[in-house]
Short mmCIF file of C-alpha atoms in Angstrom, two decimals:
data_model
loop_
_atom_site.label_atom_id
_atom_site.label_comp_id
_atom_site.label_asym_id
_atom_site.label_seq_id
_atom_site.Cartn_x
_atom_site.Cartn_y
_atom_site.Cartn_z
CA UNK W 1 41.52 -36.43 -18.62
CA UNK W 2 41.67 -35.39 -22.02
CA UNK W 3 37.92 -35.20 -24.16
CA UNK W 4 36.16 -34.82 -27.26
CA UNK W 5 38.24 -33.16 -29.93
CA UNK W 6 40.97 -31.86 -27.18
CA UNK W 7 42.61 -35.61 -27.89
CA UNK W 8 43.89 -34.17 -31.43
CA UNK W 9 45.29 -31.25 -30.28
CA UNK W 10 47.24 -33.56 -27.51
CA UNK W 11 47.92 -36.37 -29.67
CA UNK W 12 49.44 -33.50 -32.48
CA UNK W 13 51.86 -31.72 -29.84
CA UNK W 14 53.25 -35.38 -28.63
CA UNK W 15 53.78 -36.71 -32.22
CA UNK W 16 55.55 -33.52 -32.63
CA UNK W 17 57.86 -34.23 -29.86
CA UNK W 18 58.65 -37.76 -31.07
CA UNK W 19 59.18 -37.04 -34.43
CA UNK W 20 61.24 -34.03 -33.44
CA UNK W 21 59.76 -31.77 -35.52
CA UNK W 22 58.85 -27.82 -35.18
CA UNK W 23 55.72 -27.64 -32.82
CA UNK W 24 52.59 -27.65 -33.87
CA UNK W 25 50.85 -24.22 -34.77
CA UNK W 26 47.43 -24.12 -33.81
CA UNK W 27 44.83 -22.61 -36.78
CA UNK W 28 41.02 -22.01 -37.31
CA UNK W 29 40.89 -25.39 -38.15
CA UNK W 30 42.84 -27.34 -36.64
CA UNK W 31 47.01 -27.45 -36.47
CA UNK W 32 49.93 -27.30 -39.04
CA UNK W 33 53.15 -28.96 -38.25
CA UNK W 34 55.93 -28.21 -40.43
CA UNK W 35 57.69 -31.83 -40.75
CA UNK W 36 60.78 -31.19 -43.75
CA UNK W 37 61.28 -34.63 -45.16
CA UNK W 38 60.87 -35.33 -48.18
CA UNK W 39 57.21 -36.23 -49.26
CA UNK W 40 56.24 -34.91 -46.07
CA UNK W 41 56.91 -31.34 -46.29
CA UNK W 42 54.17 -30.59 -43.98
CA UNK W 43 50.97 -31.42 -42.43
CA UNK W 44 47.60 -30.23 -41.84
CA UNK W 45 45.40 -31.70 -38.96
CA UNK W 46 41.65 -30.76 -39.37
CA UNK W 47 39.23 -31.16 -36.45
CA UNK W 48 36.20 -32.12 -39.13
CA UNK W 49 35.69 -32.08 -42.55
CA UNK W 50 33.90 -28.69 -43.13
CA UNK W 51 36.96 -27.09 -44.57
CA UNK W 52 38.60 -30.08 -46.46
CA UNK W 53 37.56 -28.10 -49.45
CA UNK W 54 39.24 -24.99 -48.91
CA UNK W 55 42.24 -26.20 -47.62
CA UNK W 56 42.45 -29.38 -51.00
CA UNK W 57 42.54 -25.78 -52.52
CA UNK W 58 45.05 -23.69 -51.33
CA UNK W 59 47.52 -26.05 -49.62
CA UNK W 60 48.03 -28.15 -52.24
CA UNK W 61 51.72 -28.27 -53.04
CA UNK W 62 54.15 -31.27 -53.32
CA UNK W 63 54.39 -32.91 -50.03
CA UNK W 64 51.83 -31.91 -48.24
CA UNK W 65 49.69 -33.72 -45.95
CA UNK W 66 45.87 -33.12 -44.46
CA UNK W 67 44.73 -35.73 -41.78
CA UNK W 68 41.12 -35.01 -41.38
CA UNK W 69 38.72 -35.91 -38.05
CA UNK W 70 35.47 -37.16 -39.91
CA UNK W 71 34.37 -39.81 -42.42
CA UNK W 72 35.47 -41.11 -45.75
CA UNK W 73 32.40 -39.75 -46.99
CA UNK W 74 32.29 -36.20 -45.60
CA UNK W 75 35.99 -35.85 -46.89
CA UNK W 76 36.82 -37.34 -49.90
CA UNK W 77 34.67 -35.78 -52.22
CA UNK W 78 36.07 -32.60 -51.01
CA UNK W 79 39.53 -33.30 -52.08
CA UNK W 80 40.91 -32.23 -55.85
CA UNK W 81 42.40 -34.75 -58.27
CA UNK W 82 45.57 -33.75 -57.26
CA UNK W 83 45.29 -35.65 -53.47
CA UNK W 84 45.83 -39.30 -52.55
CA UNK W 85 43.74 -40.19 -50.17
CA UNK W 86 44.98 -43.03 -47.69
CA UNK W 87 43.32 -46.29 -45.62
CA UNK W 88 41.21 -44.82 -42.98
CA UNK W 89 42.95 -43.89 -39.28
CA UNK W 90 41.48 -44.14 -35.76
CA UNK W 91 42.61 -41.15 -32.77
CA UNK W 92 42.20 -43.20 -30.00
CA UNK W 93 42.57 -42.50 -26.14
CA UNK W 94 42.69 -44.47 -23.00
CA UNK W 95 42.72 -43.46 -19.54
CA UNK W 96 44.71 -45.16 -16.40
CA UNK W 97 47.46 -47.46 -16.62
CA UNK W 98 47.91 -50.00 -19.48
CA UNK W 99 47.42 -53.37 -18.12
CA UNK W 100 50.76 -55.17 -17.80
CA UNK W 101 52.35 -57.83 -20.06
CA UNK W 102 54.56 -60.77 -19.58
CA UNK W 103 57.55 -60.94 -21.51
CA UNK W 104 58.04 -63.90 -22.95
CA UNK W 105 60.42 -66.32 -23.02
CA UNK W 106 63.49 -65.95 -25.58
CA UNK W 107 63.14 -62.11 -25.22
CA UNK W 108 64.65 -59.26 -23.56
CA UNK W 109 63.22 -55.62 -23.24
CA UNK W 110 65.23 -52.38 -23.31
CA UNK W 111 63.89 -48.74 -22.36
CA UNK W 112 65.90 -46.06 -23.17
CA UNK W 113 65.07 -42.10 -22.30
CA UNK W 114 64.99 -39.98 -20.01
CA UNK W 115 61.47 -37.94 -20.75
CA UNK W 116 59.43 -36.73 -22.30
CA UNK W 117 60.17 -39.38 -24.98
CA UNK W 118 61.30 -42.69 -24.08
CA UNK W 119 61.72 -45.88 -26.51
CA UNK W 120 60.82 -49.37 -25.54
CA UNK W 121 62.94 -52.52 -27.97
CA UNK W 122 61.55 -55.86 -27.51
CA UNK W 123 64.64 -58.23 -28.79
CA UNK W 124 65.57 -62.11 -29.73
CA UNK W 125 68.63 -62.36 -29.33
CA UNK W 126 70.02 -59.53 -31.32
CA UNK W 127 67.39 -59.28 -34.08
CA UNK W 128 64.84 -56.50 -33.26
CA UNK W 129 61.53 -58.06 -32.81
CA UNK W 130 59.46 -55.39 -31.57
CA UNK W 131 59.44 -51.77 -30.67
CA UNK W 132 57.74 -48.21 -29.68
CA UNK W 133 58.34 -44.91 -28.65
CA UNK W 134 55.79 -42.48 -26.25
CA UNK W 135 56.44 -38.36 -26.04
CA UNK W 136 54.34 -36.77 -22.75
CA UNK W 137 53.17 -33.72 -23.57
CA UNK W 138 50.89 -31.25 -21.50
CA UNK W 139 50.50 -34.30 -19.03
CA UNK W 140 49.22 -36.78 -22.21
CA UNK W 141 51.02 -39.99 -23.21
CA UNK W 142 50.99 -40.00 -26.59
CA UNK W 143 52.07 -43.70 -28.28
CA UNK W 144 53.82 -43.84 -31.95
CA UNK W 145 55.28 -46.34 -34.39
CA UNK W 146 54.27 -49.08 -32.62
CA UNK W 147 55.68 -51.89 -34.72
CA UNK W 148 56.27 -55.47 -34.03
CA UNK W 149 58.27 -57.55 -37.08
CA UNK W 150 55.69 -60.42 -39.15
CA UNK W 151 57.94 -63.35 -37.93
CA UNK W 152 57.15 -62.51 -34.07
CA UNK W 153 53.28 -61.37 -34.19
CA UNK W 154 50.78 -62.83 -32.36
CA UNK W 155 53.26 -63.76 -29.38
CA UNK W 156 51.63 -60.36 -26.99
CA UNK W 157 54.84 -58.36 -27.86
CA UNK W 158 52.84 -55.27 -28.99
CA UNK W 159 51.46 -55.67 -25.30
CA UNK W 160 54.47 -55.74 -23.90
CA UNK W 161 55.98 -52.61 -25.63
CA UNK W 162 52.94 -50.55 -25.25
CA UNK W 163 52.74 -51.78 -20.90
CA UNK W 164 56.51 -50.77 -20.73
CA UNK W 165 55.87 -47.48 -22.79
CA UNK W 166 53.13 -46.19 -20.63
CA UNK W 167 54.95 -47.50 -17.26
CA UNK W 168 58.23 -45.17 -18.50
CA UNK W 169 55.93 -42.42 -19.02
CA UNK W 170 53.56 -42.81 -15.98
CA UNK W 171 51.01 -40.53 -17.39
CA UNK W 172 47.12 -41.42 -16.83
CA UNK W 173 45.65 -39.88 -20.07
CA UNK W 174 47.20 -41.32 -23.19
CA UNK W 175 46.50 -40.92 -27.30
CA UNK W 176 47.79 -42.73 -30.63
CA UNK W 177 46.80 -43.27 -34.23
CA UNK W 178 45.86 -45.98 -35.15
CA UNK W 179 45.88 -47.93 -38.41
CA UNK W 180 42.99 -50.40 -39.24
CA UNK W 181 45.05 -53.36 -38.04
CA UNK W 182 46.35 -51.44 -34.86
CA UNK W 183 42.74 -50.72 -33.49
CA UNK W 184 42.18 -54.38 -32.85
CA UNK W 185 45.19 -54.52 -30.41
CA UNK W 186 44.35 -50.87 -28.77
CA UNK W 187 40.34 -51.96 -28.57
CA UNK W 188 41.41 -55.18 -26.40
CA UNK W 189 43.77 -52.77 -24.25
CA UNK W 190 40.93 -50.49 -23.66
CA UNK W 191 41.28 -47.69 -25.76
CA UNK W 192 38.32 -45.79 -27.26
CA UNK W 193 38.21 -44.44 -30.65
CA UNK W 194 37.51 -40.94 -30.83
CA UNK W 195 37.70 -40.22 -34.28
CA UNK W 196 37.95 -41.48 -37.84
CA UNK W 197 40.49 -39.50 -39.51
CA UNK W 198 41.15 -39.71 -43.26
CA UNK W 199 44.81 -39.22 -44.28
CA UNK W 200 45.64 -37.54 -47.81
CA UNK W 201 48.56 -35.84 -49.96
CA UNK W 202 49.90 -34.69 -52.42
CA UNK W 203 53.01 -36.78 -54.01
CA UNK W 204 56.17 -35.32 -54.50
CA UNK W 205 57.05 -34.27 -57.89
CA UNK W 206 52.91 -33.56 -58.57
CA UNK W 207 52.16 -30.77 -60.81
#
């Protein structure tokens, strides 16, 4: 079972995983993952807001990223002129097995992977309607890009992909991060929010 502010470290390593980046290095405050896209050079993960400030400071270069465990009020007056802040975010976590979810009819569901990430496609025909992806790491589940298209919402496909996601990976402690509209869906699931967490950067091509 994974508690308290142990969920970010756990959620951190398994995004790594899906997004098949570097690993996560673990710092004072928190974790830096070094990502290499473009406008997402790299990305700080802070367990609370007491260092926002230092690190708006010193980190601040062209596609950078700080995701920050606290409130929009404890962090964003801490940040320079030079960061966009972001909608709020919710690290969530659930324990057990997702409830399961009928499929219905018109669609077909495809898992693909072999561990410790495995993809989940929800299609109509041969349009994608739906889809997911879940890296296990250190015994945690952790779910990511959880979409589902606008012309087949509100049918229970996010249900479906997230059941099938957590069956594949079979683990009993899970994580994600949610979005505003995402934490509706997780909340009826079951999940718990553990955290606000306040995303921010700095553009690419910033002075």
């Amino acid at each position: 079972m994974i508690t308290g502010m142990d969920v970010l470290g756990a959620w951190v390593r398994g995004w790594a995983l899906s997004r098949a980046t570097s690993a996560p290095v673990a710092e004072l405050d928190g974790y830096r993952v070094e990502v290499g896209l473009p406008g997402h050079r790299v990305r700080y993960l802070l367990r609370a807001p007491a260092t926002v400030s230092s690190r708006a400071r010193t980190v601040a270069a062209p596609g950078t990223w700080l995701k920050t465990c606290g409130s929009r009020s404890a962090v964003l007056p801490a940040l320079t002129p030079a960061w966009v802040a972001g909608e709020t975010e919710y690290l969530m976590a659930f324990e057990g097995a997702l409830p399961p979810a009928a499929v219905p009819a018109s669609y077909s569901v495809a898992v693909t992977g072999a561990g410790p990430v495995w993809e989940v496609v929800v299609s109509s025909g041969a349009a994608v309607a739906a889809r997911g992806r879940i890296a296990v790491a250190g015994g945690v589940a952790v779910f990511d890009k959880i979409e589902t298209e606008p012309e087949h919402r509100r049918r229970g496909l996010g249900r479906v992909v997230m059941h099938r996601l957590g069956e594949a990976a079979g683990a009993r402690s899970s994580a994600l991060l949610a979005s505003e509209a995402g934490r509706g869906l997780y909340s009826a699931l079951g999940w718990r929010v553990v955290s606000d967490v306040v995303p921010a950067h700095v553009p690419e091509g910033a002075a």
